[in-house]
Every structure is written in C-alpha cells, then in structure tokens.
C-alpha cells in the first residue's frame, strides 16, 4: 500500500457532502476542529505541556532584554563579537543550502510548469518563493542549528561551572551582559544572511532554468526582477523582500532568546549542557515554524 | 581575637535553624551559628556535608527551606533584588572552582565587578588589578585566558576578583585548594591581614588545619547536617568530641 492511499481516502471522506441534519457552518468549522483536535491530543503529552510552560520564561527573558536595550552601547564589544561569530559560522552553510534550495525550487516547479508550456515564468516563482519563504526560513534553520546550539552550549557551560553564579555575586546583570548583545547580533545577522541566501538561491534557480528547462538567462532574470518589483507599503523596498527580511529579524530574535534561556537554565554538568543545547535547537525550530505561519498570515493578509 | 560577648547588633552573619534539602536529600538539618563583626569563622566537615551550600545561603544564591539566614540583621531571602544587589557589592565570594568567566582574560575578569558597579576610571581599574594580582603572586597573568593558567592560579585569580572591591564580608570556599605549601602560607597570611586591617568578617571553608589555625578565630564542625561543634580555634584543634576526633585524626592534638 502506498502512503498515498490512506491520505486519498481521508481526502475523499472530507469531500463527501455533509448529512442533511448538519448545520450549514459545519463544513467551515471542520478544519478548525481538526487543528483544535491535534492541539488537544498534544496537550495530553507531559512533554508538550512542559514545552508550553517554558514559553512564559522565554517571553520574560525577551522582555527583560527589551527594557535594557539602552545598555547596548556599553555592550558593543560583545555585540560585534557575536555578529562576527555567527556570520563566520553560518555564511558558507547558508550559501550552499540557499544555492541548492533555489535549484530545487526551479527544477521541481519548472518541470510542472513545462507541462503547461509555462516554464518561461520560472523566474517569478523562484524569486518569490526564495524571498518570501525559503530565504528567511532556511537561514533561520541554519542559524538555530549552528549559532543557537553554540549559544546554549556557551551559556550552559557558564551555568554549570558557577560562572553565572559568579556574575550574580558580583551584581553583574546577566541579561544586559550576556543576553542582550546576543539577541541584537542575531537580529542583524539574520536578515544579512537571508539577503545572501535569497540572492544565491535565485542564481541557482537561474542555472537550472537555463541548463535544464531551456529558459534563456535574460528571460529568467527579467521575470525574476519583475516579480520583486511590487513595492511594499511601509518602506520603499519590494514587498516580498521586506516581508522576508522582517521575518528573518523576528526569527533571529526568537532563536537568540530561546537558546540563551535554554543555556541559562542548564543544570547538572556536561550532560545538562548537552540537554540544553539540543533543547535550544529543537525549540528554536518549532518556534520559528509556528511564528512563520503567523507572520505570513499578517504580512500577506 | 574577637570578644565572644560582642553586642548582638554587631553580629554580621547569623544562621538560625536553617534547613535545606535537594529533592530527597536533606543537606542542612537545623544549622545555627553566628559570626560577629571582624571575626573569621572556619567551616569544616566531610566532603558533601554542605559547606559550600552553607556559603551560598549567605550570599543569596540559595534559599533555605526554613530558618533564617541573616546578614547584618536582615534576612537574606527576604531582601528585594536591589537590596540583595547592594549587599552583594559589599561581599566577596571565592568559588570552590574559581568560576572565572572563561572567555574573559584574567585582567578582564578582575575588571568586571569594577566596570559594572563603580565609576572608577580605566587607569584606576588597571592599578587595582595590578595591585591585587601582585597580592596573590601572579603579577604577569593579566593577559592570559583562564584556560591558559593552572588550577591553583585560577583559584588565586578568583581570590583576587573577590577582593578587588575591598568587601566587608568575605566568603572563602577552600581558598587553599590546589596551592603549593609556600603560596598557601602567604595566602593564609593575606586572609588574616585582611581580617585584621579591614575588620572584614569572613567565613572560610577549608580542609587544611594549617589554614584553620592561622586564619580562623573560631571553627564550626558540620556533621550530619548540623553545626556539631563550635569552638575557638585553639580548643577546636584539641578536640574532645568523638566525631571531631575521628574527622581530624590523631595529628590534630599535636597541631
Ligand atoms: N544545586 C544543587 N542541587 C542538588 N544537589 C546539590 C546542589 N548543591 C549541592 N548539592 C548537594 O548537596 C550536598 C552538599 O554539597 P556541598 O557542595 O555543600 O558539599 P561540600 O561540603 O562543599 O563538599 P566539598 O568539601 O566536597 O566541597 C552534595 O551532596 C551535593 O550533591
Ligand atoms: Mg564545597
């Protein structure tokens, strides 16, 4: 039995017209009920409730960093250090993954478009999907895996070796000293890497378009550029680009806050640091995906 | 030596029936003792009896399950964040494992409390750092990272960092651990000197009798979660209590 068969059956069942006695709003309510049902089932899991319980402390940490934002000038050294570190750590990964992502999008949709003789539009598709969705998202995943885990390990190690206690004892504000510069740095490096990811992805897509789909380079670039022409409402930057950048700023903040919080909470030696690190990556990716939905919802309403 | 009958407002640190457990492990089971101003009180006890835990209560890193931990008459767990921060600025804590910030150089570690909590200029800070590093016999370590120096050196940097603000209350967690006998002697003298000249009040966790003898005015023996013995140092080193005799061993009587 192929996996397609059960999903087909479900789709058929959902398509079936509702019985006579059903109220008119039922078909509309079904998807909502489905999402609610999934959340309800998850809620029965201890781990899930625990994870949700953590959200509060993450929001607390983000808030304490925000009210200390005026400390940033005296933390510039650590801000730039973090900026440099996360840039170096991620640049090559983002470029490589971005390149291939553009190529995948181009090949996958290009083949489909070619069936309708529409392969000429491939530039539009690649440019839009890279800038809107793929660029910010891929960058966030790479950032979470590399810089997020490094942050959690760094702060986690400080926690288990009493360095955080030493900061407390010296009345050094941990949020201002450790967390704030890291959040700020990731909010800058996120969009920077995203722009690079978008760009190389669009080039990668173009390479596939010319070599595999027989679309001319100039046609590809023309369609790609025109797809990015639509101006955004707030700043005079193409809508798709700035929506993507806005996303990547939020993703950077999410990753920094979650990873720092997870590191600060680490207890129990090297094992605890390991746990904090993997939790940071997992929670960052989940939070980025969930936030991505809501950002898309509000930006493209 | 401090007068044992000093008036009660001159008690700087007071533990009153303090209980503390971690999960199912009861560590402190009703500890009570007092340290008057200017006194150095030693804390001895087997590994894992809760000496470090006791020190952590004094500076508000841990909260007791019940009982009071008073510093200058105020219950530490009741202090607000700001009051606690102000109190901590007048305290020094030498961590058992050094606890140096691993990505800051030795000099930056020492500078940190000054940069964060005082308005001293860069050159004043540099002078203080040089002075304290010399005091702990590592004048040239300033530019090194904690990973580049030995355990005993880390310990001394931790000591210098705790002393850099000239605290009124100092908590030493095994200040002699990992030091060679010669350095250990001079650190002991340093601790005694700080107590005598600045009238700083101190708690010293230490296993070496030599340190206890030169530094401490009185000693508490922690056993089974309680302050089993609390005596003047000379009496402490000539133990009568059977558990203490067993702990100190035969050579104690000749010390
Ligand atoms: N944060 C903590 N969480 C759980 N258990 C702890 C914690 N801190 C200390 N303990 C436990 O409390 C007990 C006492 O620890 P403590 O560090 O005070 O011992 P100690 O007397 O300083 O010993 P040592 O001479 O080896 O330093 C130990 O069994 C330790 O495992
Ligand atoms: Mg200890």
XYZ file of C-alpha atoms and ligand atoms in Angstrom:
588
model
C 0.000 0.000 0.000
C 1.499 3.310 -0.982
C 1.289 6.164 1.500
C -0.906 7.998 -0.970
C -3.808 5.586 -0.474
C -4.791 6.442 3.120
C -4.441 10.160 2.521
C -6.605 9.789 -0.560
C -9.245 8.040 1.469
C -9.186 10.830 4.037
C -9.478 13.449 1.325
C -12.455 11.615 -0.189
C -14.146 11.359 3.197
C -13.650 15.071 3.777
C -15.072 15.813 0.374
C -18.246 13.849 0.968
C -21.225 16.151 1.359
C -22.379 16.521 4.966
C -25.590 14.748 6.060
C -28.953 16.549 5.862
C -29.222 17.320 9.565
C -25.831 19.023 9.761
C -25.897 22.802 10.255
C -24.668 24.922 7.378
C -21.472 26.100 9.184
C -20.242 22.578 9.813
C -18.018 22.232 6.736
C -16.293 25.520 7.582
C -15.781 24.548 11.192
C -14.248 21.192 10.405
C -10.681 22.318 9.680
C -10.673 24.449 12.811
C -11.912 21.491 14.824
C -9.181 19.410 13.258
C -6.433 21.812 14.360
C -8.001 22.083 17.817
C -8.151 18.300 17.997
C -4.476 17.945 17.153
C -3.555 20.503 19.807
C -5.789 18.726 22.325
C -4.107 15.388 21.718
C -0.665 17.018 22.026
C -1.763 18.677 25.250
C -2.196 15.238 26.788
C 1.560 14.738 26.490
C 3.576 15.797 29.513
C 6.487 16.950 27.370
C 4.286 19.196 25.297
C 2.763 20.873 28.355
C 6.266 21.374 29.725
C 7.412 22.960 26.474
C 4.435 25.326 26.515
C 5.217 26.108 30.160
C 8.648 27.279 29.010
C 7.111 29.858 26.705
C 6.405 32.126 29.660
C 10.025 32.266 30.795
C 11.169 32.910 27.202
C 8.799 35.846 26.933
C 10.072 37.108 30.298
C 13.642 36.950 29.054
C 12.790 38.746 25.803
C 11.015 41.428 27.800
C 13.896 41.904 30.254
C 16.261 42.266 27.319
C 13.958 44.789 25.675
C 13.773 47.045 28.732
C 17.575 47.001 28.893
C 18.046 47.952 25.271
C 19.682 51.245 26.344
C 22.563 49.165 27.777
C 23.512 48.140 24.259
C 26.074 50.925 23.726
C 28.212 49.588 26.566
C 27.885 46.010 25.243
C 29.042 46.837 21.715
C 32.138 44.704 22.024
C 30.102 41.570 22.696
C 27.550 42.567 20.099
C 30.201 42.772 17.369
C 31.907 39.634 18.614
C 28.638 37.730 18.322
C 27.894 39.302 14.951
C 31.251 38.184 13.648
C 30.993 34.708 15.159
C 27.551 33.998 13.812
C 28.474 35.417 10.420
C 31.563 33.223 10.152
C 29.771 30.165 11.499
C 26.888 30.347 9.069
C 27.969 32.078 5.879
C 29.149 29.063 3.924
C 26.282 26.873 5.091
C 23.672 29.450 4.168
C 25.250 29.978 0.756
C 25.446 26.275 -0.009
C 21.949 25.448 1.208
C 20.491 28.555 -0.414
C 22.057 27.660 -3.749
C 20.617 24.171 -3.724
C 17.238 25.331 -2.461
C 16.946 27.698 -5.420
C 17.920 24.877 -7.737
C 15.348 22.533 -6.189
C 12.531 25.057 -6.431
C 13.467 25.797 -10.012
C 13.668 22.159 -11.061
C 10.596 20.987 -9.171
C 8.219 23.707 -10.276
C 9.924 24.106 -13.644
C 9.061 20.546 -14.650
C 5.473 21.132 -13.584
C 5.269 24.453 -15.446
C 6.785 22.903 -18.542
C 3.815 20.583 -18.808
C 1.642 23.636 -19.438
C 4.291 25.315 -21.523
C 4.713 27.972 -18.829
C 8.361 27.367 -17.979
C 9.099 30.931 -19.000
C 7.582 32.043 -15.697
C 10.077 30.095 -13.624
C 11.988 33.240 -12.642
C 8.870 34.636 -10.983
C 8.326 31.520 -8.944
C 11.921 31.158 -7.779
C 12.316 34.825 -6.875
C 9.037 34.970 -4.976
C 9.474 31.745 -3.060
C 13.112 32.443 -2.173
C 12.484 35.941 -0.845
C 9.156 35.276 0.833
C 9.674 31.918 2.388
C 12.756 29.896 1.615
C 15.436 32.503 2.321
C 14.289 33.542 5.803
C 13.279 30.021 6.746
C 16.451 28.251 5.630
C 18.601 30.925 7.214
C 16.692 30.508 10.461
C 17.129 26.744 10.471
C 20.859 27.059 9.799
C 21.190 29.781 12.469
C 19.323 27.667 15.020
C 21.428 24.610 14.331
C 24.762 26.417 14.437
C 24.591 29.642 16.410
C 21.617 28.650 18.560
C 23.318 25.495 19.740
C 26.593 27.368 20.273
C 24.834 29.994 22.400
C 23.116 27.381 24.530
C 26.370 25.475 24.995
C 28.281 28.628 25.861
C 25.798 29.892 28.454
C 25.118 26.348 29.646
C 28.793 25.796 30.346
C 28.876 29.064 32.274
C 25.879 27.930 34.273
C 27.255 24.545 35.316
C 30.708 25.916 36.145
C 29.301 28.552 38.527
C 30.226 31.432 36.211
C 26.637 32.637 36.189
C 26.580 32.444 39.975
C 29.789 34.471 39.963
C 28.085 37.129 37.840
C 25.169 37.179 40.302
C 27.528 37.526 43.213
C 29.329 40.423 41.523
C 25.941 42.059 40.842
C 26.542 41.874 37.103
C 23.253 41.892 35.223
C 23.240 38.661 33.200
C 20.555 39.770 30.779
C 22.341 43.009 29.976
C 25.800 41.427 29.901
C 25.110 38.132 28.140
C 21.693 38.020 26.552
C 21.093 41.493 25.124
C 24.143 41.670 22.822
C 23.412 38.181 21.508
C 19.794 38.943 20.676
C 20.800 42.173 18.954
C 23.502 40.430 16.928
C 21.193 37.686 15.700
C 18.547 40.248 14.750
C 21.139 41.829 12.459
C 22.866 38.730 11.116
C 19.506 37.043 10.339
C 18.474 39.496 7.611
C 22.050 39.830 6.313
C 22.350 36.100 5.762
C 18.825 35.993 4.377
C 19.666 38.513 1.658
C 22.665 36.414 0.681
C 20.570 33.261 0.742
C 17.877 34.866 -1.443
C 20.427 36.093 -3.913
C 22.359 32.898 -4.362
C 19.137 30.883 -4.456
C 17.822 32.989 -7.317
C 21.114 32.497 -9.153
C 20.942 28.744 -8.528
C 17.402 28.688 -9.879
C 18.612 30.533 -12.957
C 21.318 27.982 -13.523
C 18.747 25.170 -13.518
C 16.386 27.208 -15.693
C 18.990 27.709 -18.400
C 20.591 24.282 -18.252
C 17.604 22.009 -17.563
C 14.493 23.884 -18.648
C 15.804 25.661 -21.713
C 14.782 29.099 -20.429
C 17.083 31.911 -21.532
C 19.105 33.699 -18.871
C 17.778 37.112 -19.806
C 14.185 35.890 -19.694
C 14.828 34.325 -16.314
C 16.332 37.468 -14.828
C 13.629 39.680 -16.330
C 10.846 37.613 -14.807
C 12.708 37.281 -11.515
C 13.298 41.009 -11.244
C 9.783 41.937 -12.217
C 8.438 39.537 -9.569
C 10.320 41.576 -6.987
C 9.112 44.936 -8.274
C 5.949 45.251 -6.254
C 6.646 47.932 -3.672
C 5.897 47.396 -0.022
C 3.579 49.691 1.861
C 5.886 50.783 4.675
C 9.348 51.131 3.200
C 10.291 51.568 -0.441
C 11.632 48.063 -0.805
C 9.936 45.329 -2.798
C 7.156 43.791 -0.726
C 8.402 40.221 -0.894
C 11.919 41.189 0.050
C 10.978 43.289 3.018
C 8.399 40.808 4.274
C 11.128 38.181 4.161
C 13.588 40.413 5.968
C 11.036 41.269 8.631
C 10.545 37.552 9.162
C 14.266 36.946 9.442
C 14.646 39.660 12.094
C 11.928 38.023 14.149
C 13.455 34.582 13.610
C 16.856 35.854 14.739
C 15.324 37.221 17.936
C 13.402 34.005 18.576
C 16.497 31.839 18.149
C 18.629 34.052 20.391
C 16.042 34.266 23.167
C 15.248 30.557 23.198
C 18.897 29.484 23.012
C 20.028 31.899 25.713
C 17.169 30.903 28.010
C 17.915 27.260 27.490
C 21.604 27.801 28.263
C 20.915 29.898 31.363
C 18.675 27.142 32.722
C 21.223 24.358 32.197
C 21.941 22.328 35.332
C 23.954 19.256 36.116
C 27.350 19.219 34.456
C 28.247 18.362 30.887
C 25.131 16.246 30.493
C 22.984 19.234 31.345
C 24.806 21.352 28.781
C 24.121 18.706 26.122
C 20.441 18.637 27.005
C 20.220 22.426 26.944
C 21.861 22.509 23.527
C 19.553 20.055 21.849
C 16.542 21.651 23.518
C 17.615 25.040 22.223
C 17.802 23.810 18.626
C 14.547 21.874 18.780
C 12.557 24.643 20.452
C 14.019 27.308 18.157
C 12.992 25.404 15.047
C 9.490 24.767 16.377
C 9.054 28.389 17.399
C 10.356 29.628 14.046
C 7.883 27.441 12.156
C 4.921 28.474 14.279
C 5.916 32.147 14.110
C 6.375 31.804 10.363
C 2.732 30.883 9.953
C 1.507 33.891 11.903
C 3.924 36.286 10.225
C 2.824 35.064 6.804
C -0.765 35.445 7.911
C -0.316 39.068 8.978
C 2.052 40.145 6.204
C 0.042 38.729 3.324
C -3.476 39.247 4.545
C 40.815 37.755 68.756
C 37.278 38.986 68.800
C 35.435 39.233 72.067
C 32.934 36.385 72.258
C 30.383 38.531 74.094
C 30.136 41.264 71.461
C 26.782 43.030 71.427
C 24.078 41.461 69.274
C 23.887 44.271 66.679
C 27.471 43.518 65.858
C 26.585 40.049 64.649
C 27.225 40.182 60.908
C 26.217 36.679 59.847
C 23.638 34.638 61.716
C 22.198 31.237 60.808
C 19.112 30.324 62.790
C 17.866 26.772 62.489
C 18.434 26.577 58.738
C 17.089 23.580 56.850
C 17.862 22.831 53.229
C 17.236 19.783 51.115
C 17.666 18.991 47.422
C 14.934 16.634 46.346
C 15.035 13.790 48.831
C 18.487 14.686 50.142
C 18.426 16.649 53.383
C 21.703 18.553 53.480
C 21.289 21.135 56.243
C 19.181 19.974 59.161
C 18.917 22.897 61.514
C 22.185 24.816 61.362
C 22.709 27.708 63.756
C 25.791 29.864 64.283
C 26.805 33.493 64.486
C 29.775 35.475 63.228
C 30.469 38.827 64.920
C 31.989 41.756 63.025
C 35.617 41.234 62.138
C 35.663 37.570 63.046
C 36.887 34.811 60.757
C 34.870 31.652 61.224
C 36.122 28.389 59.791
C 33.764 25.743 58.455
C 34.993 22.178 58.474
C 33.253 18.967 57.609
C 33.429 15.953 55.370
C 33.008 16.156 51.633
C 29.378 16.700 50.765
C 28.254 17.809 54.220
C 27.009 21.123 52.837
C 29.819 23.592 53.439
C 29.510 25.167 50.007
C 25.736 25.050 50.350
C 26.041 26.986 53.625
C 28.198 29.660 51.986
C 25.767 30.002 49.101
C 22.965 30.803 51.524
C 24.877 33.761 52.938
C 25.078 35.490 49.584
C 21.571 34.600 48.448
C 22.476 32.046 45.773
C 20.367 29.508 47.647
C 17.288 29.991 49.810
C 16.708 27.925 52.941
C 13.657 25.683 53.149
C 13.111 27.066 56.637
C 15.001 29.080 59.217
C 16.724 32.435 58.874
C 19.968 33.471 57.220
C 20.694 36.967 58.465
C 23.394 39.302 57.251
C 23.697 42.471 59.312
C 20.398 41.645 60.947
C 18.379 41.312 57.744
C 17.007 38.009 56.484
C 18.724 37.454 53.127
C 15.870 35.542 51.426
C 13.517 38.465 52.196
C 15.689 41.082 50.515
C 14.450 42.664 47.309
C 16.533 42.300 44.155
C 18.002 45.760 44.657
C 18.774 45.276 48.338
C 20.437 41.975 47.552
C 22.495 43.551 44.766
C 23.589 46.329 47.123
C 24.529 43.827 49.788
C 26.466 41.717 47.303
C 28.503 44.722 46.245
C 29.957 44.711 49.753
C 30.590 40.954 49.741
C 33.254 38.828 48.137
C 32.864 35.161 47.230
C 35.756 32.882 46.370
C 34.243 29.989 44.441
C 35.473 26.472 45.025
C 36.211 26.002 41.315
C 37.320 29.551 40.605
C 34.310 30.315 38.393
C 36.244 32.728 36.200
C 34.370 33.899 33.118
C 36.066 31.615 30.622
C 36.035 33.967 27.629
C 37.480 36.940 29.503
C 41.156 37.347 30.280
C 42.310 37.352 33.875
C 42.501 41.148 33.904
C 39.057 41.467 32.332
C 37.676 39.105 34.934
C 39.044 41.321 37.680
C 37.846 44.470 35.953
C 34.288 43.230 35.553
C 32.865 43.998 39.024
C 34.545 47.415 38.950
C 33.277 48.309 35.486
C 29.770 47.214 36.310
C 29.349 48.668 39.769
C 31.741 51.578 40.197
C 32.623 54.761 38.349
C 36.379 54.232 38.515
C 38.432 55.325 35.517
C 40.286 52.898 33.302
C 43.656 53.716 34.857
C 42.328 53.383 38.402
C 40.922 49.985 37.484
C 44.218 48.928 35.912
C 46.108 49.968 39.044
C 43.751 47.992 41.269
C 44.088 44.918 39.056
C 47.877 45.113 39.130
C 47.833 45.533 42.901
C 45.555 42.541 43.539
C 47.379 40.281 41.091
C 50.603 41.070 42.858
C 48.945 40.345 46.182
C 48.144 36.783 45.050
C 51.599 36.350 43.473
C 50.628 36.214 39.803
C 51.564 39.711 38.587
C 52.047 38.627 34.968
C 48.871 36.627 34.412
C 46.679 39.579 33.396
C 46.610 38.921 29.666
C 46.044 35.178 29.933
C 42.745 33.386 29.477
C 41.501 31.154 32.304
C 42.090 28.119 30.087
C 45.758 29.043 29.852
C 46.521 29.053 33.575
C 46.759 26.283 36.155
C 44.100 25.324 38.683
C 45.956 26.925 41.550
C 46.369 30.114 39.553
C 42.659 30.172 38.733
C 41.954 29.834 42.407
C 44.121 32.849 43.141
C 42.537 34.899 40.364
C 39.173 34.024 41.911
C 40.511 35.252 45.231
C 41.800 38.469 43.679
C 38.455 39.030 41.980
C 36.574 38.557 45.243
C 38.883 41.027 46.998
C 39.041 43.668 44.308
C 36.124 45.657 45.676
C 37.547 45.538 49.233
C 34.469 43.761 50.573
C 33.282 43.934 54.199
C 32.137 40.317 54.198
C 34.174 37.607 52.516
C 33.199 34.010 51.877
C 36.100 31.742 51.019
C 35.339 28.288 49.599
C 38.572 26.319 50.004
C 40.933 29.184 49.166
C 43.956 26.921 49.609
C 42.872 24.052 47.408
C 45.437 23.309 44.726
C 48.086 25.690 46.067
C 51.618 24.679 46.916
C 52.552 24.987 50.620
C 54.552 28.163 50.196
C 51.842 30.034 48.279
C 49.213 28.613 50.620
C 51.065 30.088 53.605
C 51.190 33.509 52.070
C 47.515 33.345 51.081
C 46.700 32.429 54.677
C 48.650 35.424 55.906
C 46.848 37.587 53.363
C 43.467 36.411 54.637
C 44.457 37.078 58.229
C 45.755 40.504 57.285
C 42.507 41.447 55.537
C 40.577 40.439 58.632
C 42.853 42.395 60.972
C 43.305 45.555 58.920
C 39.901 45.981 57.274
C 37.883 44.294 60.030
C 36.255 42.247 57.288
C 34.051 39.438 58.521
C 34.721 36.104 56.892
C 33.582 32.522 56.556
C 36.305 30.114 55.475
C 35.629 26.611 54.224
C 38.917 24.772 54.431
C 40.288 21.277 54.905
C 43.849 22.231 55.820
C 44.445 22.543 59.531
C 47.336 24.900 58.920
C 44.975 27.380 57.279
C 42.355 26.947 60.003
C 44.996 27.571 62.628
C 46.476 30.745 61.134
C 43.321 32.303 59.724
C 40.306 31.418 61.841
C 39.210 32.841 65.200
C 36.616 30.133 65.695
C 35.633 26.967 63.869
C 32.350 25.188 63.224
C 32.294 21.454 62.533
C 29.427 20.432 60.263
C 28.274 16.892 60.821
C 25.017 15.206 59.865
C 23.524 18.484 58.696
C 24.144 20.268 61.993
C 26.775 22.548 63.475
C 28.024 19.839 65.808
C 30.972 21.706 67.340
C 31.564 25.462 67.533
C 34.711 26.432 69.402
C 37.630 28.811 69.456
C 40.303 27.580 67.085
C 42.767 26.517 69.779
C 40.106 24.412 71.509
C 38.824 23.080 68.212
C 42.246 21.724 67.350
C 42.367 19.879 70.672
C 39.092 18.067 70.098
C 37.095 16.285 72.743
C 34.081 15.398 70.647
C 34.392 11.815 69.336
C 33.167 12.598 65.785
C 35.553 15.507 65.536
C 38.474 13.410 66.798
C 37.670 10.856 64.166
C 37.445 13.581 61.496
C 40.650 15.418 62.359
C 42.676 12.309 63.020
C 45.421 11.713 65.557
C 47.741 14.501 64.452
C 45.198 17.180 65.407
C 46.149 17.099 69.082
C 49.741 17.904 68.290
C 48.845 20.735 65.899
N 22.196 22.808 43.402
C 22.203 21.566 43.926
N 21.284 20.670 43.528
C 21.255 19.433 44.051
N 22.099 18.997 44.975
C 23.035 19.834 45.415
C 23.144 21.172 44.910
N 24.163 21.784 45.540
C 24.673 20.874 46.381
N 24.009 19.707 46.316
C 24.288 18.518 47.123
O 24.454 18.926 48.433
C 25.477 18.199 49.066
C 26.447 19.139 49.716
O 27.137 19.858 48.717
P 28.295 20.881 49.049
O 28.799 21.378 47.737
O 27.821 21.901 50.010
O 29.379 19.971 49.749
P 30.720 20.442 50.456
O 30.538 20.282 51.899
O 31.094 21.796 49.964
O 31.735 19.344 49.932
P 33.225 19.519 49.353
O 34.143 19.531 50.526
O 33.426 18.302 48.530
O 33.263 20.778 48.555
C 26.108 17.328 47.998
O 25.652 16.016 48.194
C 25.582 17.876 46.706
O 25.376 16.820 45.820
Mg 32.355 22.537 48.635
